[in-house]
Coordinates of C-alpha atoms in Angstrom, one line a residue:
X1 CA 3.3 -10.8 28.7
X2 CA 5.9 -13.5 29.5
X3 CA 7.1 -16.7 28.0
X4 CA 5.3 -20.0 28.9
X5 CA 6.5 -23.6 29.2
X6 CA 3.2 -24.9 27.8
X7 CA 4.1 -23.8 24.1
X8 CA 2.0 -20.6 24.6
X9 CA 4.0 -17.7 23.2
X10 CA 2.4 -15.0 25.2
X11 CA 0.0 -14.9 28.2
X12 CA -2.1 -12.1 29.4
X13 CA -1.2 -11.4 33.1
X14 CA -3.4 -9.4 35.4
X15 CA -4.0 -9.2 39.1
X16 CA -6.2 -12.0 40.6
X17 CA -6.0 -14.0 37.3
X18 CA -5.9 -17.2 39.2
X19 CA -8.8 -16.3 41.6
X20 CA -12.5 -16.8 41.8
X21 CA -14.2 -13.4 42.2
X22 CA -17.4 -13.3 44.3
X23 CA -19.3 -10.2 44.0
X24 CA -22.8 -9.3 42.9
X25 CA -23.2 -7.5 39.4
X26 CA -25.5 -4.7 40.5
X27 CA -24.5 -1.3 41.5
X28 CA -25.8 -1.5 45.0
X29 CA -23.6 -4.4 46.0
X30 CA -20.1 -3.9 44.8
X31 CA -18.1 -5.7 47.3
X32 CA -15.3 -7.7 45.5
X33 CA -14.3 -10.9 47.3
X34 CA -11.3 -13.0 45.7
X35 CA -10.7 -16.6 46.5
X36 CA -7.2 -18.0 45.5
X37 CA -7.8 -21.3 43.8
X38 CA -5.1 -23.1 45.5
X39 CA -5.6 -21.8 49.1
X40 CA -9.3 -21.3 49.6
X41 CA -10.8 -24.3 48.0
X42 CA -13.4 -24.6 50.8
X43 CA -14.8 -21.1 50.1
X44 CA -14.6 -21.7 46.3
X45 CA -16.6 -24.9 46.6
X46 CA -19.3 -23.2 48.8
X47 CA -19.6 -20.4 46.2
X48 CA -19.7 -22.6 43.1
X49 CA -21.6 -25.6 44.6
X50 CA -24.9 -26.6 42.9
X51 CA -27.7 -24.4 44.2
X52 CA -31.3 -25.1 45.2
X53 CA -34.1 -23.5 43.3
X54 CA -37.2 -21.6 44.3
X55 CA -40.3 -19.9 42.9
X56 CA -40.4 -22.3 39.9
X57 CA -43.2 -21.6 37.5
X58 CA -44.2 -23.1 34.2
X59 CA -45.4 -20.4 31.7
X60 CA -47.5 -21.0 28.8
X61 CA -49.6 -18.6 26.7
X62 CA -52.4 -19.2 29.4
X63 CA -50.2 -17.9 32.2
X64 CA -48.0 -19.4 34.9
X65 CA -48.6 -22.5 37.1
X66 CA -46.3 -23.9 39.7
X67 CA -43.6 -26.3 38.3
X68 CA -42.1 -29.3 40.2
X69 CA -40.2 -30.7 37.3
X70 CA -38.1 -29.8 34.4
X71 CA -38.4 -31.8 31.2
X72 CA -35.5 -32.5 28.9
X73 CA -37.0 -30.3 26.2
X74 CA -38.0 -27.5 28.5
X75 CA -36.8 -23.9 28.1
X76 CA -35.4 -22.3 31.3
X77 CA -34.9 -18.8 32.9
X78 CA -33.0 -18.5 35.9
X79 CA -32.8 -15.3 38.2
X80 CA -29.5 -15.2 40.1
X81 CA -25.7 -14.5 40.0
X82 CA -24.7 -16.1 36.7
X83 CA -21.6 -17.8 37.9
X84 CA -23.2 -20.1 40.4
X85 CA -26.1 -20.4 38.3
X86 CA -23.9 -21.7 35.4
X87 CA -22.1 -24.2 37.7
X88 CA -25.4 -25.4 38.8
X89 CA -26.5 -26.0 35.1
X90 CA -23.3 -28.2 34.7
X91 CA -25.0 -31.1 36.5
X92 CA -27.7 -31.3 33.6
X93 CA -26.3 -29.3 30.6
X94 CA -22.5 -30.0 30.5
X95 CA -21.5 -30.3 26.8
X96 CA -25.1 -29.8 25.6
X97 CA -25.3 -26.2 24.5
X98 CA -24.9 -25.6 20.7
X99 CA -24.7 -21.7 20.9
X100 CA -23.7 -19.2 23.6
X101 CA -24.3 -15.5 23.0
X102 CA -23.5 -13.0 25.7
X103 CA -23.5 -9.2 25.8
X104 CA -21.6 -8.7 29.1
X105 CA -21.0 -5.3 30.8
X106 CA -18.4 -3.5 28.5
X107 CA -16.8 -1.9 31.5
X108 CA -17.4 1.6 30.0
X109 CA -17.7 3.4 33.3
X110 CA -21.2 4.4 32.4
X111 CA -23.5 4.9 35.4
X112 CA -26.9 4.7 33.7
X113 CA -27.1 0.9 33.5
X114 CA -28.7 -1.2 36.3
X115 CA -25.7 -3.3 36.6
X116 CA -22.1 -2.7 37.5
X117 CA -20.2 -1.4 34.6
X118 CA -17.1 0.3 36.2
X119 CA -14.6 -2.3 37.1
X120 CA -10.8 -2.1 37.5
X121 CA -9.6 -3.8 34.3
X122 CA -8.0 -6.6 36.1
X123 CA -11.3 -7.2 38.1
X124 CA -13.4 -7.2 34.7
X125 CA -10.9 -9.7 33.3
X126 CA -11.2 -11.9 36.5
X127 CA -15.1 -11.6 36.2
X128 CA -15.1 -12.6 32.5
X129 CA -12.6 -15.3 32.8
X130 CA -14.5 -17.2 35.6
X131 CA -17.6 -17.1 33.5
X132 CA -15.9 -18.0 30.2
X133 CA -14.2 -21.2 31.7
X134 CA -17.6 -22.6 32.8
X135 CA -19.2 -21.6 29.5
X136 CA -16.6 -23.7 27.7
X137 CA -17.6 -26.7 29.8
X138 CA -21.3 -26.1 28.9
X139 CA -20.5 -25.9 25.2
X140 CA -21.1 -28.8 23.0
X141 CA -18.2 -30.2 21.2
X142 CA -19.6 -28.7 17.8
X143 CA -20.8 -25.5 19.6
X144 CA -19.9 -21.8 19.2
X145 CA -19.7 -18.9 21.5
X146 CA -20.4 -15.2 20.5
X147 CA -19.2 -12.5 22.8
X148 CA -20.1 -9.0 22.1
X149 CA -18.0 -6.0 23.3
X150 CA -16.8 -2.7 22.5
X151 CA -13.3 -1.0 22.4
X152 CA -13.1 -0.4 26.1
X153 CA -11.9 -3.9 26.7
X154 CA -12.2 -5.8 23.4
X155 CA -8.4 -6.2 22.8
X156 CA -7.9 -7.7 26.3
X157 CA -10.9 -9.9 25.9
X158 CA -9.7 -11.4 22.6
X159 CA -6.4 -12.5 24.2
X160 CA -8.2 -13.8 27.2
X161 CA -10.5 -15.9 24.9
X162 CA -7.5 -17.1 22.9
X163 CA -6.2 -18.6 26.2
X164 CA -9.6 -20.1 27.2
X165 CA -10.8 -21.5 23.9
X166 CA -7.6 -21.7 22.0
X167 CA -6.4 -19.5 19.1
X168 CA -7.1 -22.3 16.7
X169 CA -10.7 -22.0 17.5
X170 CA -10.9 -18.2 16.9
X171 CA -13.1 -17.7 13.8
X172 CA -14.0 -14.1 13.3
X173 CA -14.3 -10.6 14.8
X174 CA -17.7 -9.6 13.5
X175 CA -18.4 -5.8 13.4
X176 CA -21.9 -4.8 13.8
X177 CA -22.8 -1.4 12.7
X178 CA -25.0 -0.9 15.8
X179 CA -25.9 2.8 15.2
X180 CA -25.8 5.2 12.4
X181 CA -25.5 8.5 14.2
X182 CA -22.9 9.8 16.6
X183 CA -22.1 13.0 18.5
X184 CA -19.8 15.5 16.9
X185 CA -16.5 14.9 18.4
X186 CA -13.2 16.4 17.7
X187 CA -10.4 14.3 19.3
X188 CA -11.4 11.0 17.9
X189 CA -13.9 9.4 15.4
X190 CA -17.6 8.6 16.3
X191 CA -17.9 5.1 17.6
X192 CA -20.8 3.2 15.8
X193 CA -19.8 -0.4 15.9
X194 CA -19.6 -3.2 18.5
X195 CA -17.5 -6.2 18.0
X196 CA -18.7 -9.8 18.4
X197 CA -15.9 -12.3 18.9
X198 CA -16.7 -15.7 17.6
X199 CA -15.0 -19.0 18.8
X200 CA -15.8 -22.7 18.3
X201 CA -15.2 -25.5 20.7
X202 CA -13.5 -27.5 18.0
X203 CA -11.5 -26.2 15.0
X204 CA -13.2 -28.7 12.6
X205 CA -16.9 -27.4 13.1
X206 CA -18.4 -25.7 10.3
X207 CA -20.9 -22.7 10.5
X208 CA -24.2 -23.0 8.8
X209 CA -24.7 -20.9 5.6
X210 CA -26.3 -17.6 6.3
X211 CA -27.3 -15.1 3.5
X212 CA -28.4 -11.6 3.5
X213 CA -30.7 -9.8 1.0
X214 CA -29.2 -8.2 -2.1
X215 CA -29.0 -4.4 -1.8
X216 CA -30.1 -2.0 -4.4
X217 CA -26.5 -1.4 -5.3
X218 CA -26.1 -5.3 -5.6
X219 CA -29.0 -5.4 -8.1
X220 CA -27.6 -2.6 -10.4
X221 CA -24.8 -5.0 -11.3
X222 CA -27.2 -7.2 -13.1
X223 CA -27.4 -5.4 -16.6
X224 CA -27.4 -8.0 -19.2
X225 CA -30.4 -9.7 -20.6
X226 CA -30.4 -12.3 -23.5
X227 CA -34.2 -12.0 -24.0
X228 CA -34.6 -15.8 -23.2
X229 CA -37.1 -15.2 -20.3
X230 CA -34.5 -15.7 -17.7
X231 CA -34.1 -11.9 -17.1
X232 CA -31.1 -9.9 -16.0
X233 CA -27.9 -11.3 -15.3
X234 CA -24.2 -10.5 -14.5
X235 CA -21.0 -12.6 -15.2
X236 CA -18.4 -13.8 -12.9
X237 CA -15.0 -15.4 -13.5
X238 CA -14.6 -19.1 -14.0
X239 CA -11.1 -19.1 -12.6
X240 CA -10.4 -20.7 -9.2
X241 CA -9.4 -18.4 -6.4
X242 CA -7.0 -20.8 -4.7
X243 CA -4.3 -23.2 -6.2
X244 CA -5.4 -25.6 -9.1
X245 CA -6.1 -29.4 -8.5
X246 CA -5.9 -32.2 -10.9
X247 CA -9.7 -32.3 -11.6
X248 CA -9.8 -28.5 -12.4
X249 CA -6.7 -28.3 -14.6
X250 CA -7.7 -28.9 -18.2
X251 CA -8.1 -27.1 -21.5
X252 CA -11.8 -26.7 -22.3
X253 CA -13.3 -27.2 -25.7
X254 CA -16.8 -25.4 -26.1
X255 CA -19.6 -26.5 -28.3
X256 CA -18.4 -24.4 -31.3
X257 CA -14.9 -26.1 -31.1
X258 CA -12.9 -23.3 -29.6
X259 CA -10.3 -24.2 -27.1
X260 CA -10.1 -22.2 -23.9
X261 CA -6.7 -22.7 -22.2
X262 CA -6.6 -23.6 -18.5
X263 CA -6.6 -20.5 -16.3
X264 CA -3.5 -19.8 -14.2
X265 CA -5.1 -21.2 -11.0
X266 CA -7.3 -23.7 -12.8
X267 CA -11.1 -23.7 -13.4
X268 CA -13.6 -23.3 -10.5
X269 CA -15.3 -26.6 -11.4
X270 CA -14.9 -30.0 -13.0
X271 CA -15.0 -30.2 -16.8
X272 CA -18.3 -32.1 -16.8
X273 CA -19.9 -29.2 -14.6
X274 CA -18.5 -26.6 -17.0
X275 CA -20.0 -28.4 -20.0
X276 CA -23.4 -28.8 -18.3
X277 CA -23.4 -25.0 -17.6
X278 CA -22.8 -24.4 -21.3
X279 CA -25.5 -26.8 -22.5
X280 CA -27.8 -25.0 -20.2
X281 CA -26.8 -21.5 -21.8
X282 CA -25.3 -20.4 -18.5
X283 CA -22.0 -19.5 -20.0
X284 CA -21.2 -16.0 -21.3
X285 CA -18.9 -16.5 -24.3
X286 CA -17.4 -13.9 -26.6
X287 CA -14.4 -14.2 -29.0
X288 CA -12.1 -13.4 -26.1
X289 CA -14.1 -14.2 -22.8
X290 CA -15.7 -17.2 -21.2
X291 CA -17.5 -16.4 -17.9
X292 CA -20.6 -17.8 -15.9
X293 CA -23.9 -16.2 -15.9
X294 CA -25.5 -15.1 -12.5
X295 CA -29.1 -14.4 -12.8
X296 CA -30.8 -11.8 -10.8
X297 CA -33.9 -13.7 -9.8
X298 CA -31.9 -16.7 -8.6
X299 CA -29.5 -14.6 -6.7
X300 CA -32.3 -12.9 -4.9
X301 CA -33.8 -16.2 -3.9
X302 CA -30.3 -17.5 -2.6
X303 CA -29.2 -14.2 -1.2
X304 CA -25.6 -13.3 -0.7
X305 CA -23.1 -14.8 1.6
X306 CA -22.5 -12.5 4.5
X307 CA -19.1 -11.4 5.6
X308 CA -17.9 -10.1 9.1
X309 CA -19.1 -6.5 8.8
X310 CA -22.8 -6.4 9.4
X311 CA -24.4 -3.2 8.4
X312 CA -27.6 -4.4 7.3
X313 CA -29.2 -5.1 10.6
X314 CA -31.2 -2.2 12.2
X315 CA -30.2 0.0 15.0
X316 CA -30.5 -0.7 18.8
X317 CA -33.9 0.2 20.3
X318 CA -35.5 0.8 17.1
X319 CA -39.3 1.6 17.3
X320 CA -40.1 -1.3 15.0
X321 CA -38.7 -4.0 17.5
X322 CA -39.7 -4.7 21.0
X323 CA -38.4 -2.1 23.3
X324 CA -38.4 -2.2 27.2
X325 CA -36.8 1.1 27.7
X326 CA -33.3 -0.2 28.5
X327 CA -30.2 1.1 26.8
X328 CA -28.4 -1.5 24.8
X329 CA -31.2 -3.6 23.8
X330 CA -30.3 -5.7 20.7
X331 CA -32.6 -6.2 17.8
X332 CA -34.1 -9.7 17.3
X333 CA -32.7 -9.7 13.7
X334 CA -29.3 -9.7 15.0
X335 CA -29.8 -12.6 17.3
X336 CA -31.6 -14.4 14.5
X337 CA -28.5 -14.3 12.2
X338 CA -26.3 -15.5 15.1
X339 CA -28.6 -18.4 16.0
X340 CA -29.1 -19.4 12.4
X341 CA -25.2 -19.5 11.9
X342 CA -24.7 -21.9 14.8
X343 CA -27.7 -24.0 15.3
X344 CA -30.7 -26.0 13.9
X345 CA -34.1 -26.4 15.2
X346 CA -34.3 -28.0 18.6
X347 CA -30.6 -27.0 19.5
X348 CA -29.9 -25.4 22.9
X349 CA -29.0 -21.7 23.0
X350 CA -27.7 -20.0 26.2
X351 CA -27.4 -16.2 27.1
X352 CA -26.1 -15.8 30.7
X353 CA -26.4 -11.9 30.5
X354 CA -30.0 -12.1 29.4
X355 CA -31.1 -8.6 30.0
X356 CA -34.5 -8.1 28.3
X357 CA -34.5 -11.6 26.7
X358 CA -33.8 -10.8 23.1
X359 CA -31.9 -14.0 22.6
X360 CA -34.5 -16.1 24.2
X361 CA -37.2 -14.5 22.2
X362 CA -35.5 -15.1 18.8
X363 CA -34.6 -18.5 19.9
X364 CA -38.2 -19.4 20.6
X365 CA -39.5 -18.0 17.4
X366 CA -36.9 -20.0 15.5
X367 CA -37.7 -23.3 17.1
X368 CA -34.7 -23.5 19.4
X369 CA -34.5 -24.3 23.0
X370 CA -32.9 -21.8 25.3
X371 CA -31.7 -20.9 28.8
X372 CA -31.5 -17.4 30.0
X373 CA -29.8 -16.2 33.2
X374 CA -30.2 -12.6 34.7
X375 CA -29.5 -11.4 38.1
X376 CA -31.1 -8.0 38.3
X377 CA -34.7 -7.7 39.3
X378 CA -36.1 -6.4 36.1
X379 CA -36.0 -10.0 34.7
X380 CA -39.7 -10.4 35.7
X381 CA -40.8 -7.2 34.2
X382 CA -38.9 -7.5 31.0
X383 CA -37.8 -11.1 29.9
X384 CA -40.5 -13.0 31.6
X385 CA -43.3 -10.7 30.3
X386 CA -41.7 -10.4 26.8
X387 CA -41.7 -14.2 26.4
X388 CA -45.2 -14.4 27.6
X389 CA -46.1 -12.0 24.7
X390 CA -44.1 -14.1 22.4
X391 CA -46.0 -17.2 23.4
X392 CA -49.2 -15.1 22.8
X393 CA -48.1 -14.7 19.2
X394 CA -46.9 -11.1 19.1
X395 CA -45.9 -9.9 15.7
X396 CA -43.0 -7.6 16.2
X397 CA -39.2 -8.4 15.8
X398 CA -38.6 -11.4 13.6
X399 CA -42.1 -12.9 14.1
X400 CA -43.0 -12.3 10.4
X401 CA -39.7 -13.5 9.0
X402 CA -40.0 -16.8 11.0
X403 CA -43.9 -17.1 10.5
X404 CA -44.3 -17.2 14.2
X405 CA -47.8 -17.9 15.4
X406 CA -47.2 -18.3 19.1
X407 CA -47.2 -21.2 21.5
X408 CA -44.4 -22.9 23.4
X409 CA -43.6 -22.7 27.1
X410 CA -40.7 -21.9 29.5
X411 CA -39.9 -22.4 33.2
X412 CA -38.8 -19.5 35.3
X413 CA -37.0 -20.0 38.6
X414 CA -34.6 -18.4 41.0
X415 CA -31.5 -19.5 42.8
X416 CA -33.0 -20.1 46.3
X417 CA -31.8 -17.7 49.0
X418 CA -32.0 -17.4 52.8
X419 CA -30.7 -14.4 54.9
X420 CA -29.3 -12.9 51.6
X421 CA -27.2 -16.0 50.8
X422 CA -27.8 -18.7 48.1
X423 CA -28.8 -22.1 49.5
X424 CA -26.5 -24.9 48.3
X425 CA -28.0 -28.3 47.3
X426 CA -26.7 -30.1 50.2
X427 CA -28.3 -27.6 52.6
X428 CA -31.8 -27.7 51.0
X429 CA -33.3 -30.1 53.6
X430 CA -32.4 -27.7 56.5
X431 CA -33.6 -24.6 54.7
X432 CA -36.9 -22.9 54.7
X433 CA -38.1 -24.1 51.3
X434 CA -41.5 -25.0 50.2
X435 CA -42.4 -28.6 49.1
X436 CA -42.5 -27.4 45.5
X437 CA -39.2 -25.8 45.7
X438 CA -37.7 -29.1 47.1
X439 CA -39.4 -31.2 44.4
X440 CA -38.2 -29.0 41.5
X441 CA -34.6 -28.9 42.8
X442 CA -34.4 -32.7 43.4
X443 CA -35.9 -33.2 39.9
X444 CA -33.4 -30.8 38.3
X445 CA -30.4 -32.6 39.8
X446 CA -32.0 -36.2 39.6
X447 CA -31.8 -36.5 43.4
X448 CA -33.9 -39.3 44.8
X449 CA -36.2 -38.6 47.7

C-alpha cells in the first residue's frame, strides 16, 4: 500500500499490475506473456484488436442453421479467450450490458478443474484486472456487476474492484450458503459459503426489489387473530428507524380520542396514512400500545425482503437442477435472484466465464437477452446443448417458477483461428475463412463489403 496523489488513500500493489497478460486459461497452455502498457503497445493492440468470427450458427428448438448476421435482439455465445472476445464485443455492446455475473477461477490450486486455477496471486490479480476493466466499459450506466469468489483471493479482489469501479459503487458482499456439509476439520472451520461482490456503475442506481418466501419460523410469529376473516397477524412498531422529519413528527389522536405522543424518532408514515390504517382496522391498539398489523396471507403473497446472507437457495450440483457433471455448477435459482435484482425483461446479461451456461439458461427463461463467453472445449457439449434443451421447453431449474414453455434462439460462434492464433478483423480478407464467416464478421462490426 502507498499514498496516492489522485485522492486515493491506499492502492493494491502487485507485480505486473500495469501489464496486459496474454495466456490461455486451460491447464494445457499455461504460458504467461506480459505486455507493458507503455512500452509494448503494438503487441497489446494485436492481442486486443477486434477478432474475426467463424462457425456461426443460429440455434432454435428445430436445431442449428448457418448464420451470416447478428440481430440487435439476438442472444450470443462465443467460444474463445474471454479478454479478446470482450474487446471485440466493445464495438457493438459498449455501455449496453445491464447485468454482468461472473464466477471466475478462485485460484484455489485445485487440479480437478478443466481450467487453470493455480496462479501466482499477482498473476491472478492481473488476469482479473484486465477483464474487469473491459467489463466496466461494457456495463450500462445503470448496470450492476456480480463477481463470485471465495476466501482464497476475495480480500484482494475487493480492493481491486474498489479501484476499478470506485468504492462509492460498492453495494454489498453477498454470502451464499453454497453447501450444507463439510469435512471434519480440526485446524479451521468448515468452509460452506461463497462471496458475491456487488458493484454498480453509478452510485445513484437502485436495485429492483426481490423477495424470498417466508420460512416456517417466520410464519410462527403470526399468532394473533381478531376473528374478522383476515386471519393470523403479527404487529410491528410504528416508530421510524431513522431521524424524524417534519411530516412524520406529530402527536396522533385515535378514533377513541386518545392522544399518542410522537415517538422519539417520529412515525413511520404521514398522519393521513396512519389514520387510514386505523379506519381499515389495521392498527393494534391497547391501553399502552399502538402498532401496525401485518397479516400472514398478505405477507406470504408479498414475501420478505432478502438480506445479504442467502441460505435459502439450494446446494451446488443438486439432483433437482440441471447437472453436467462439472464441479462448481451453480443452481439456476441463484442466477434468477441475481438477474431479477439487476434487470427487467429485455435487458442484456453477460457472463464471460460461462461454464455450463447457467446464467444464460436462467436469462432465457426470464425473458432477458444474454451473451456468454467460454474458452474451454466443453462449451458445445454443455452450454450449447443445455440451451437447446431450454428452447425445447425442459422443465428443470427455474422453468416452473418462470412458467417457461420453450422457444427463443441464440447464435453460437467462435473467435476465428488460423495456425493456433486468433485472426484480427483487419487480417480477415487474407485469412482462410469461409464466405459465411466473412459475412457474419462484417455484419457483427457493421463493415461494408
